[in-house]
PDB file of N, CA and C in Angstrom:
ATOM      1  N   UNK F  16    -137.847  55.732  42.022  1.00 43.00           N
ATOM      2  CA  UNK F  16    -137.508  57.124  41.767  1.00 43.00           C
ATOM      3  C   UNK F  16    -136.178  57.189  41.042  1.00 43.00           C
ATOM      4  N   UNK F  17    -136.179  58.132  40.509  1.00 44.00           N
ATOM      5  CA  UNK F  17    -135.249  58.526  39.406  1.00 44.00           C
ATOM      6  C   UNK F  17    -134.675  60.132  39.338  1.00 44.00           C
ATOM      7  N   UNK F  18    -132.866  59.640  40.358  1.00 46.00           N
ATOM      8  CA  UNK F  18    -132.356  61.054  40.413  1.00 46.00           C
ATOM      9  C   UNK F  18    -131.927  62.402  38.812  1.00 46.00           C
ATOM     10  N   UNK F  19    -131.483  62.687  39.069  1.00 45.00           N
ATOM     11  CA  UNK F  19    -130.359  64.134  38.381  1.00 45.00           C
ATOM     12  C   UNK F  19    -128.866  64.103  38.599  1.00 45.00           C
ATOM     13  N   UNK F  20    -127.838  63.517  37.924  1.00 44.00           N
ATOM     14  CA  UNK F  20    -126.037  63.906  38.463  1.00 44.00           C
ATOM     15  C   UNK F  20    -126.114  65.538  37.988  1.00 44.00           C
ATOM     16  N   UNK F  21    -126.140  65.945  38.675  1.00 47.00           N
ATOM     17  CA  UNK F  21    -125.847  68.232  38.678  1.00 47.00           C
ATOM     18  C   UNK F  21    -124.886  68.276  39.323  1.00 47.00           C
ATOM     19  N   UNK F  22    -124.225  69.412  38.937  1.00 47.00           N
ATOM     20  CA  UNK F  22    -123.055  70.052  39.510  1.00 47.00           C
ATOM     21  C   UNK F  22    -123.275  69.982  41.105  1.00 47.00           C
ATOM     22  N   UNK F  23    -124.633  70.285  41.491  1.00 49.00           N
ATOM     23  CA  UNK F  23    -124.977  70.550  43.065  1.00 49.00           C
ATOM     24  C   UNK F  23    -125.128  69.011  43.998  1.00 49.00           C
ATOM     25  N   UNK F  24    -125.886  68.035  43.517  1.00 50.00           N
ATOM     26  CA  UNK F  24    -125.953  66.954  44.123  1.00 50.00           C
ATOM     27  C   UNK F  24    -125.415  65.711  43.871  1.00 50.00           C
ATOM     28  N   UNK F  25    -124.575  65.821  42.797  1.00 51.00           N
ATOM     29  CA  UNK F  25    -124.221  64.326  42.718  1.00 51.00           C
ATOM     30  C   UNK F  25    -124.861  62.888  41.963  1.00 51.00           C
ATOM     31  N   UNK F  26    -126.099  63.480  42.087  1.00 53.00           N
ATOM     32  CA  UNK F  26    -127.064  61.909  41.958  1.00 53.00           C
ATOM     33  C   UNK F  26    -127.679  61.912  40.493  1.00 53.00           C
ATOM     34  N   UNK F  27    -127.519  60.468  40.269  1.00 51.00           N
ATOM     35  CA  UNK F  27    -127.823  60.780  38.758  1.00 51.00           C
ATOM     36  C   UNK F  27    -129.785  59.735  38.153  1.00 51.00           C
ATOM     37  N   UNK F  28    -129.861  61.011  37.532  1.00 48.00           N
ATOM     38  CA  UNK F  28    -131.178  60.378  37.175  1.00 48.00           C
ATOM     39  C   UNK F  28    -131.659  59.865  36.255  1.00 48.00           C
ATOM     40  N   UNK F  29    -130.501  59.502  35.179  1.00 45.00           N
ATOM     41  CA  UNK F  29    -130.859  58.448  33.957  1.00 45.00           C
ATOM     42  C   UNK F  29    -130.046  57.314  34.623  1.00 45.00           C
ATOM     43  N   UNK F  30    -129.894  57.039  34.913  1.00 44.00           N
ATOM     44  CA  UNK F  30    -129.636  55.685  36.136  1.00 44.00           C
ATOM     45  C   UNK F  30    -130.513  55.121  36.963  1.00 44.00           C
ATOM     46  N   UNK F  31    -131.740  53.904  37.087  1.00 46.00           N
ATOM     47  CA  UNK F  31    -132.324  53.541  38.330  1.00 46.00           C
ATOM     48  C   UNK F  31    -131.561  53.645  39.395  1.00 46.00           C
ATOM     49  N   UNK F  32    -132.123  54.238  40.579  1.00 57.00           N
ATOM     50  CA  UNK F  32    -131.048  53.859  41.899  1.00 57.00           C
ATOM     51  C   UNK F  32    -132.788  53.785  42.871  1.00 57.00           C
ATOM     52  N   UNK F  33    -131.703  52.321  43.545  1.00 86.00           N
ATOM     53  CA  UNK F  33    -132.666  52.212  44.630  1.00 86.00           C
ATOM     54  C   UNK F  33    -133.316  53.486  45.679  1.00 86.00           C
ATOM     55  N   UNK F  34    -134.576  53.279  45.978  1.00 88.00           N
ATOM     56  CA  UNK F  34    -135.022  54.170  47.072  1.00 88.00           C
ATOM     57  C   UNK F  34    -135.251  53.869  48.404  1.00 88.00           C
ATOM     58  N   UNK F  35    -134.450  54.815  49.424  1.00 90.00           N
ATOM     59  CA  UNK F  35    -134.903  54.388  50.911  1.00 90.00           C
ATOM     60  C   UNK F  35    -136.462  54.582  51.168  1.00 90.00           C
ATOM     61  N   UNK F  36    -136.555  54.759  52.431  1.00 92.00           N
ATOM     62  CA  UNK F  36    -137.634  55.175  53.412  1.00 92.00           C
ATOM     63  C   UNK F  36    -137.226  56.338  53.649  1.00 92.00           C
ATOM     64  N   UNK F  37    -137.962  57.600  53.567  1.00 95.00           N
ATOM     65  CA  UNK F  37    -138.001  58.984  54.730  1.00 95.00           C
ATOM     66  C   UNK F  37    -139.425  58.880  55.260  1.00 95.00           C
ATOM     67  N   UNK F  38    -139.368  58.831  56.576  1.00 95.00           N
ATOM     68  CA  UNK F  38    -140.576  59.625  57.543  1.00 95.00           C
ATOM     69  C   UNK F  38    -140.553  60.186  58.292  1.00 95.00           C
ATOM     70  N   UNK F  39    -141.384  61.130  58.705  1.00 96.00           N
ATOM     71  CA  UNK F  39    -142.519  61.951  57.793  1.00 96.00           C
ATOM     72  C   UNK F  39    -141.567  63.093  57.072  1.00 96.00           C
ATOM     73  N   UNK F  40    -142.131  62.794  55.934  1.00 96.00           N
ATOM     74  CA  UNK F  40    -142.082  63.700  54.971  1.00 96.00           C
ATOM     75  C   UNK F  40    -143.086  64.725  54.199  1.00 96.00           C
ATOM     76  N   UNK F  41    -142.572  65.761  54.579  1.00 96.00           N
ATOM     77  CA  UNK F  41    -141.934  66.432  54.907  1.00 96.00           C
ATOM     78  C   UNK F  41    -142.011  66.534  56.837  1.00 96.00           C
ATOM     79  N   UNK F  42    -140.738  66.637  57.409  1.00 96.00           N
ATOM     80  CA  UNK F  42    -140.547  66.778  58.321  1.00 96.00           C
ATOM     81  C   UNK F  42    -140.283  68.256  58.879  1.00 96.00           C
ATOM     82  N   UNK F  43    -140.470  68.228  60.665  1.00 96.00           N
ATOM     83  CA  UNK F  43    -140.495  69.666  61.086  1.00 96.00           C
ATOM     84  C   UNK F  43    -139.259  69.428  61.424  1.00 96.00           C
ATOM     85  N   UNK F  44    -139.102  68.193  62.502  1.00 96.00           N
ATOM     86  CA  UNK F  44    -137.756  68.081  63.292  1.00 96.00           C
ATOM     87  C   UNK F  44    -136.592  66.787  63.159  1.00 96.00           C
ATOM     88  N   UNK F  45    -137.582  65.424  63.094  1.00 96.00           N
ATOM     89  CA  UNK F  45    -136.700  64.407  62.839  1.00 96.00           C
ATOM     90  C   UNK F  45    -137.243  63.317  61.770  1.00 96.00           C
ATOM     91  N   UNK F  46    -136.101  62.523  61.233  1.00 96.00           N
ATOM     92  CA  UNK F  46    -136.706  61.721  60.289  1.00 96.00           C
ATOM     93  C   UNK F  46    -136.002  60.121  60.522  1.00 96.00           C
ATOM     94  N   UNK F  47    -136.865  59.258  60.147  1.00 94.00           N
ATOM     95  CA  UNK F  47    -136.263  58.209  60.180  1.00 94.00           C
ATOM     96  C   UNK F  47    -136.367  57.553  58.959  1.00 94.00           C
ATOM     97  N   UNK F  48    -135.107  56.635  58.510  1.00 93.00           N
ATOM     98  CA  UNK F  48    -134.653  56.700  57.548  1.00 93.00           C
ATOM     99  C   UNK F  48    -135.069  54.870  57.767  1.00 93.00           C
ATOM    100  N   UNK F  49    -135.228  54.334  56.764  1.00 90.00           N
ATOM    101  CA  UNK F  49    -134.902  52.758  56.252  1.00 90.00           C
ATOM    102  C   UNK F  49    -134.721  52.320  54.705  1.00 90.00           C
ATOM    103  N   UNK F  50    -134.645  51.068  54.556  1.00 88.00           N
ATOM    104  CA  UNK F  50    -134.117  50.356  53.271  1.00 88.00           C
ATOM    105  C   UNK F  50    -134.588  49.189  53.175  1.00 88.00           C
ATOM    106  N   UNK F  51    -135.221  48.867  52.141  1.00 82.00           N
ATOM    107  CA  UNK F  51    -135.799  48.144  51.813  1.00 82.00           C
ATOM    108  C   UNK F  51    -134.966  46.538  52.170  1.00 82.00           C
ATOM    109  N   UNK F  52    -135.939  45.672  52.556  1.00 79.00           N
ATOM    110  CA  UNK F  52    -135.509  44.249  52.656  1.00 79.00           C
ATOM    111  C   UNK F  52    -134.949  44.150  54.581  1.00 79.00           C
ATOM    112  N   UNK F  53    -134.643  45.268  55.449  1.00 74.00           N
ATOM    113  CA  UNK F  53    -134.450  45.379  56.384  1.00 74.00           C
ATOM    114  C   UNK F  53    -132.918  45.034  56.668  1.00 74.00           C
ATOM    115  N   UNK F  54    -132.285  45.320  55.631  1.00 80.00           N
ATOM    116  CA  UNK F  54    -130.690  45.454  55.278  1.00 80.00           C
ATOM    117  C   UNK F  54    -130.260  46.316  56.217  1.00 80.00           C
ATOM    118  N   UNK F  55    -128.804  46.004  57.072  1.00 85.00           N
ATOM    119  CA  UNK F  55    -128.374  46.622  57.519  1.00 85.00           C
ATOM    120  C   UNK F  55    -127.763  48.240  56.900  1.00 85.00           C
ATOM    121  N   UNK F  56    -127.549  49.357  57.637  1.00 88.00           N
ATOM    122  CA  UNK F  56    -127.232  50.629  57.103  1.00 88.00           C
ATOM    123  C   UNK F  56    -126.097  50.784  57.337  1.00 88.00           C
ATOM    124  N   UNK F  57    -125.218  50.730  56.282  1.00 89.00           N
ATOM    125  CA  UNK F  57    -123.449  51.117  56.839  1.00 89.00           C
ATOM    126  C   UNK F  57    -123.264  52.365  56.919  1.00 89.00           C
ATOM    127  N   UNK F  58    -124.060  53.270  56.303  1.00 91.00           N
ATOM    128  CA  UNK F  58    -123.414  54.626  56.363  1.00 91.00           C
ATOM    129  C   UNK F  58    -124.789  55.695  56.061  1.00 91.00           C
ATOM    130  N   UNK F  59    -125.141  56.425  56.487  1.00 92.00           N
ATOM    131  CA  UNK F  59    -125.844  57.684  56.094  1.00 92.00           C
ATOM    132  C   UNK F  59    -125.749  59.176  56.009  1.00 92.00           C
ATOM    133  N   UNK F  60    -125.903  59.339  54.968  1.00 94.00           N
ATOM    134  CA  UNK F  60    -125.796  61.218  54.905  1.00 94.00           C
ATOM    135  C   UNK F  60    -126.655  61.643  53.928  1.00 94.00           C
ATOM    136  N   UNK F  61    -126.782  63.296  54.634  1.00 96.00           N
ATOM    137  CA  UNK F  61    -128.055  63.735  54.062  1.00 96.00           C
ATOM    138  C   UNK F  61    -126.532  64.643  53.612  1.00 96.00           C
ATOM    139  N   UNK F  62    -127.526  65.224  51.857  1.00 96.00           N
ATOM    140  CA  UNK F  62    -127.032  66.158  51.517  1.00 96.00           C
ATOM    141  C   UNK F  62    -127.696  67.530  51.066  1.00 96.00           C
ATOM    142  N   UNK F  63    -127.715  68.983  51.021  1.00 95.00           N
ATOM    143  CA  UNK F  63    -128.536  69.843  50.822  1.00 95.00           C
ATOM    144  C   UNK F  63    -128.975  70.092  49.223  1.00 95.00           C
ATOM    145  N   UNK F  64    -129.571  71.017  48.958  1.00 91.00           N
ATOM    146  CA  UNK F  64    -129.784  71.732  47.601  1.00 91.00           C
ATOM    147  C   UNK F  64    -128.329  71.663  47.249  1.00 91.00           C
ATOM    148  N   UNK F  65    -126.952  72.172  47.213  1.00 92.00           N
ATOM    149  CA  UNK F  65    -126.247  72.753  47.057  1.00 92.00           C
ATOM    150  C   UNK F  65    -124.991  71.603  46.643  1.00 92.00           C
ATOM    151  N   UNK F  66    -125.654  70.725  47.277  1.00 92.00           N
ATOM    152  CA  UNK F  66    -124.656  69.285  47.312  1.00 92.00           C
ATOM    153  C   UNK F  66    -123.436  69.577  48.101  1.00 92.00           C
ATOM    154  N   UNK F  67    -123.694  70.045  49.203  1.00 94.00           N
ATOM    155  CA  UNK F  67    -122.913  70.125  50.354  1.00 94.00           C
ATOM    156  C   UNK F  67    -123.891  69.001  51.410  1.00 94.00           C
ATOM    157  N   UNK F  68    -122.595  67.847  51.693  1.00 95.00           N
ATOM    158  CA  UNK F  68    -122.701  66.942  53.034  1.00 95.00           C
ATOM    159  C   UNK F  68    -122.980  67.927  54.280  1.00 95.00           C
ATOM    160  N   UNK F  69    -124.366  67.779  55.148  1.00 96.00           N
ATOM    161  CA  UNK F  69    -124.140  68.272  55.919  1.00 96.00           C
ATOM    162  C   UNK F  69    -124.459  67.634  57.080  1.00 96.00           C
ATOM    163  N   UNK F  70    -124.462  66.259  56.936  1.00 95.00           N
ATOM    164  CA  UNK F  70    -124.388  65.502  57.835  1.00 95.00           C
ATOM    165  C   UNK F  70    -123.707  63.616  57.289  1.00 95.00           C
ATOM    166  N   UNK F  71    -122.964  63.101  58.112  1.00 94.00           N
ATOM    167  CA  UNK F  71    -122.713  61.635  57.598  1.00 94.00           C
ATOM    168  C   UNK F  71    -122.653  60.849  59.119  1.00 94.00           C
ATOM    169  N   UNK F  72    -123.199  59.510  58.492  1.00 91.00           N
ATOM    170  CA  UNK F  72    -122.610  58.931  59.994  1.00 91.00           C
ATOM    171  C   UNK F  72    -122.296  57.293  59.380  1.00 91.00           C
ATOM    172  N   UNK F  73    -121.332  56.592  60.116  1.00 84.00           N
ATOM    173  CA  UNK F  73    -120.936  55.591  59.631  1.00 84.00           C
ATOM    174  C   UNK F  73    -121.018  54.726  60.749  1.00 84.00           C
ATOM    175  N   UNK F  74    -121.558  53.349  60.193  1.00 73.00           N
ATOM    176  CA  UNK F  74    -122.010  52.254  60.997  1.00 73.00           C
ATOM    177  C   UNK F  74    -121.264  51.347  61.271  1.00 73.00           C
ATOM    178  N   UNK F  75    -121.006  50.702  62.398  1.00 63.00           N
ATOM    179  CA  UNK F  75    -119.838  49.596  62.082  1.00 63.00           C
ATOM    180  C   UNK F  75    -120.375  48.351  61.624  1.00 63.00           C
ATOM    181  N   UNK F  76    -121.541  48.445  61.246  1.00 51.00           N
ATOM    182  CA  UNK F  76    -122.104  46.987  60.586  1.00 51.00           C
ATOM    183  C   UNK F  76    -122.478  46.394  61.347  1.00 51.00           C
ATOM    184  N   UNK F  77    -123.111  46.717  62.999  1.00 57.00           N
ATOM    185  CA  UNK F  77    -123.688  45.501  63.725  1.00 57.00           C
ATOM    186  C   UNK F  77    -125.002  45.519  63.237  1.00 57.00           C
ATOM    187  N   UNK F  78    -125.503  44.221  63.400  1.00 56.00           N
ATOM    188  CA  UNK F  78    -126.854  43.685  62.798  1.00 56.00           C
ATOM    189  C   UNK F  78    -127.958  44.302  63.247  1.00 56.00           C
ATOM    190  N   UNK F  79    -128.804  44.375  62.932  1.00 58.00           N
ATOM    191  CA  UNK F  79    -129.964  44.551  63.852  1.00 58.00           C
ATOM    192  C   UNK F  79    -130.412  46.544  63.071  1.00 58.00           C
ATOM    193  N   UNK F  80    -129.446  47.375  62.748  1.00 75.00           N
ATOM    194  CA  UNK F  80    -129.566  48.734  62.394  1.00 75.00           C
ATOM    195  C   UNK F  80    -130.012  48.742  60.772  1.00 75.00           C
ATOM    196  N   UNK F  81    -131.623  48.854  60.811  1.00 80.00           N
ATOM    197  CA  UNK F  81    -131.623  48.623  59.102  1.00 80.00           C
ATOM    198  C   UNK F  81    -132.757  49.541  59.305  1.00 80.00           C
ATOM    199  N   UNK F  82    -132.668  50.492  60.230  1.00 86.00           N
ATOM    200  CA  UNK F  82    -133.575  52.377  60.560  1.00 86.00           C
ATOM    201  C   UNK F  82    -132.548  52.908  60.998  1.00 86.00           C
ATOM    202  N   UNK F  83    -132.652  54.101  61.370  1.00 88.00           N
ATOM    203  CA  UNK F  83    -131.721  55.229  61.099  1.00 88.00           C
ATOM    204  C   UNK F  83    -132.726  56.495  61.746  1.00 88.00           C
ATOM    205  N   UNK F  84    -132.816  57.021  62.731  1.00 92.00           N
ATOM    206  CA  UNK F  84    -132.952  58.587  63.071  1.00 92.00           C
ATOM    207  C   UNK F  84    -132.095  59.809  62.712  1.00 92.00           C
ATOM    208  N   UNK F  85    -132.462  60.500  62.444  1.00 94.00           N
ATOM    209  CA  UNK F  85    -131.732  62.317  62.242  1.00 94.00           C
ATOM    210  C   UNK F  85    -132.313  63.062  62.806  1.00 94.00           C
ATOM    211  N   UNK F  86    -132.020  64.110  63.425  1.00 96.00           N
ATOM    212  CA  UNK F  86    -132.310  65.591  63.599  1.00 96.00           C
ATOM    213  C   UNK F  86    -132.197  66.108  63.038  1.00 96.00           C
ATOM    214  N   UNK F  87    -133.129  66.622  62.191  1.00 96.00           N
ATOM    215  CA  UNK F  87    -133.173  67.751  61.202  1.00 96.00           C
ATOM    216  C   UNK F  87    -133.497  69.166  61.814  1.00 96.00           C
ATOM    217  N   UNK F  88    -133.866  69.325  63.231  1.00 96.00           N
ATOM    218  CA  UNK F  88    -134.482  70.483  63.648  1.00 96.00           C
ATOM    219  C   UNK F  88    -133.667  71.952  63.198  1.00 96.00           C
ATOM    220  N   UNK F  89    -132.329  71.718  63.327  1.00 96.00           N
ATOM    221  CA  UNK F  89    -131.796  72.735  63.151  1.00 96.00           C
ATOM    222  C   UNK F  89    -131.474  72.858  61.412  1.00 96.00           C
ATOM    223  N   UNK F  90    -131.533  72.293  60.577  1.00 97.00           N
ATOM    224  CA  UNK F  90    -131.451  72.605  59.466  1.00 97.00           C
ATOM    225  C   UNK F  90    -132.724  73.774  58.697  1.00 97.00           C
ATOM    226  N   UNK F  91    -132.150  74.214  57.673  1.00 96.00           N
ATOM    227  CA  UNK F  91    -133.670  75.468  56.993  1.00 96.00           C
ATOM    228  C   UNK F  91    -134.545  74.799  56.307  1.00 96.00           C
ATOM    229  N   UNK F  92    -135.744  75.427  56.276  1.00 97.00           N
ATOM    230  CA  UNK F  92    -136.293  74.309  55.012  1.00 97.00           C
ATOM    231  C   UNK F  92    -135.344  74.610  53.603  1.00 97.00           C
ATOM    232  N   UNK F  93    -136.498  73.619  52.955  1.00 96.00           N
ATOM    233  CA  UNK F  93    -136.344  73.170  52.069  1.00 96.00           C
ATOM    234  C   UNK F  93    -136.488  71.439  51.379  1.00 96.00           C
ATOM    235  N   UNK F  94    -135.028  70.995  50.221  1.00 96.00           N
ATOM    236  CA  UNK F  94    -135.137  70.291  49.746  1.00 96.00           C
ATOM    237  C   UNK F  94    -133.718  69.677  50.719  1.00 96.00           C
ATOM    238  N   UNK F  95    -133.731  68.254  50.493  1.00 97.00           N
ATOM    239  CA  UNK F  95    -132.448  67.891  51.207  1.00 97.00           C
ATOM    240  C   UNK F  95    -132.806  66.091  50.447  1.00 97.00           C
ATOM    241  N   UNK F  96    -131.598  65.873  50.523  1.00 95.00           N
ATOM    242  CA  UNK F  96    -131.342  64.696  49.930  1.00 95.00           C
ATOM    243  C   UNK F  96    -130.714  63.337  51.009  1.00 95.00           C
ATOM    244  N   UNK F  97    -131.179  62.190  51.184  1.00 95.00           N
ATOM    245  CA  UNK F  97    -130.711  61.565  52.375  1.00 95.00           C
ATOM    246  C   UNK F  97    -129.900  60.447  50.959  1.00 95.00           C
ATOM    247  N   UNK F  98    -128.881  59.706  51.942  1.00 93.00           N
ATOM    248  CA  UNK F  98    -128.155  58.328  50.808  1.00 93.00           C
ATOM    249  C   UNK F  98    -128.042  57.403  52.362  1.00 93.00           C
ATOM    250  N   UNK F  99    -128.362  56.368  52.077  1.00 91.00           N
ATOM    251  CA  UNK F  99    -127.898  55.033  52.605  1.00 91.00           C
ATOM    252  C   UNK F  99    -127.231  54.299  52.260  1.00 91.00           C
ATOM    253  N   UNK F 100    -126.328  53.457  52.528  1.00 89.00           N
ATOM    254  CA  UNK F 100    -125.339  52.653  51.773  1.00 89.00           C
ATOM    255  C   UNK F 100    -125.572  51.569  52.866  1.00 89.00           C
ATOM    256  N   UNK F 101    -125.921  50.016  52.267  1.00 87.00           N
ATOM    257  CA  UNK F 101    -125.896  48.941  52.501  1.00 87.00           C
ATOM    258  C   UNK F 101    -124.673  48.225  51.855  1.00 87.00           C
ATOM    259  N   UNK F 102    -125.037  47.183  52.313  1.00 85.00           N
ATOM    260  CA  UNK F 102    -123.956  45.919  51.473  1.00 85.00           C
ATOM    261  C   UNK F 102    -124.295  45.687  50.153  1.00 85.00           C
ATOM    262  N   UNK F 103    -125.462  46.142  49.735  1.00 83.00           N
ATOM    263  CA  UNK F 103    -126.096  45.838  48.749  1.00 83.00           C
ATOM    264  C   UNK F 103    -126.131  46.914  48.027  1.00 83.00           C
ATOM    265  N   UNK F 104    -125.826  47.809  48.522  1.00 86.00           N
ATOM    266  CA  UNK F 104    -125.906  49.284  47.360  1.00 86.00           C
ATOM    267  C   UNK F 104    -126.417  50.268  48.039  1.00 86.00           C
ATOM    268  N   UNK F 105    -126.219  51.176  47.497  1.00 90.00           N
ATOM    269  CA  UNK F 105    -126.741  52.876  47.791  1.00 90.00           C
ATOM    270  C   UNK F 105    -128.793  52.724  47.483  1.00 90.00           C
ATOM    271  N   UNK F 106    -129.103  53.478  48.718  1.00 92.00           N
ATOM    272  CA  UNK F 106    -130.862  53.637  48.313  1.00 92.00           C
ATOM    273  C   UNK F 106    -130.436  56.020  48.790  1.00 92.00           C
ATOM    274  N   UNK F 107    -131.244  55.792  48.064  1.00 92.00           N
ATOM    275  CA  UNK F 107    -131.359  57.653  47.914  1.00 92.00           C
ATOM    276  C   UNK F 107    -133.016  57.668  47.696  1.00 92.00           C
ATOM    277  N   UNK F 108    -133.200  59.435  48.488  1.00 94.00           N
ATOM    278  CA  UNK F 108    -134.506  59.728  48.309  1.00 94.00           C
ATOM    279  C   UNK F 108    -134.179  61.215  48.820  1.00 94.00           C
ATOM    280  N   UNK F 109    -135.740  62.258  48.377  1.00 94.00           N
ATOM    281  CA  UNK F 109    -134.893  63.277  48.856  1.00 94.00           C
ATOM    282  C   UNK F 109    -136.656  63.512  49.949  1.00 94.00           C
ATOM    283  N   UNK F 110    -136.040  64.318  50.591  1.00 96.00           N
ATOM    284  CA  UNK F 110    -137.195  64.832  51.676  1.00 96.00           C
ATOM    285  C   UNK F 110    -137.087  66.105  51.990  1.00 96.00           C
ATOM    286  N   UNK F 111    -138.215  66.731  52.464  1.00 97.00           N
ATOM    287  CA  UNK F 111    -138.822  68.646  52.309  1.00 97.00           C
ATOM    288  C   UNK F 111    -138.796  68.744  53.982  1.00 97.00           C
ATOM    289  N   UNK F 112    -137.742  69.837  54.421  1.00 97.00           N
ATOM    290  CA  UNK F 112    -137.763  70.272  55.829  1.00 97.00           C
ATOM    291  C   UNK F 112    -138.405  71.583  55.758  1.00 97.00           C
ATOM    292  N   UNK F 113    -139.565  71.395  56.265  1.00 96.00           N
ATOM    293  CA  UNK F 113    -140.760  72.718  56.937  1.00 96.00           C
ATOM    294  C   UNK F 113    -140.159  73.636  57.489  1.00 96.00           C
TER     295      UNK F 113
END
């Protein structure tokens, strides 16, 4: 997949950038997130339409964390954008909250 850099999100789409895992997508309440190769996750945040962070969480790098859960329940639908950051690079994907 192949993002957009916009004023609103950040991400750019004449650039390849790796893609995570979202499931299920579209989600009602929670999603779990992974990365290809089963790479650890140093950091995750979802960002909205608007390219406002409205969630981040940062990993201290113990082994074994290469999935990721969220609660999305309380967010609106829509479009929302998740980023992972490995040792190896950023994976992005975006996912539809019901």
């Amino acid at each position: 997949h192949q993002f957009v850099i916009d004023n609103s999100t950040g991400i750019n789409e004449n650039q390849p950038s790796n893609t995570c895992f979202v499931k299920p997508n579209p989600t009602k309440d929670k999603i779990s997130i992974s990365i290809p190769g089963q790479q650890t996750i140093l950091e995750v945040s979802v960002i909205d339409q608007l390219g406002k962070q409205i969630f981040i969480n940062h990993n201290d790098g113990v082994a074994g964390n290469s999935s990721f859960n969220i609660d999305c329940s309380q967010y609106s639908s829509g479009i929302y954008f998740v980023k992972a950051r490995s040792v190896d690079g950023i994976y992005i994907s975006k996912f539809v909250k019901e």
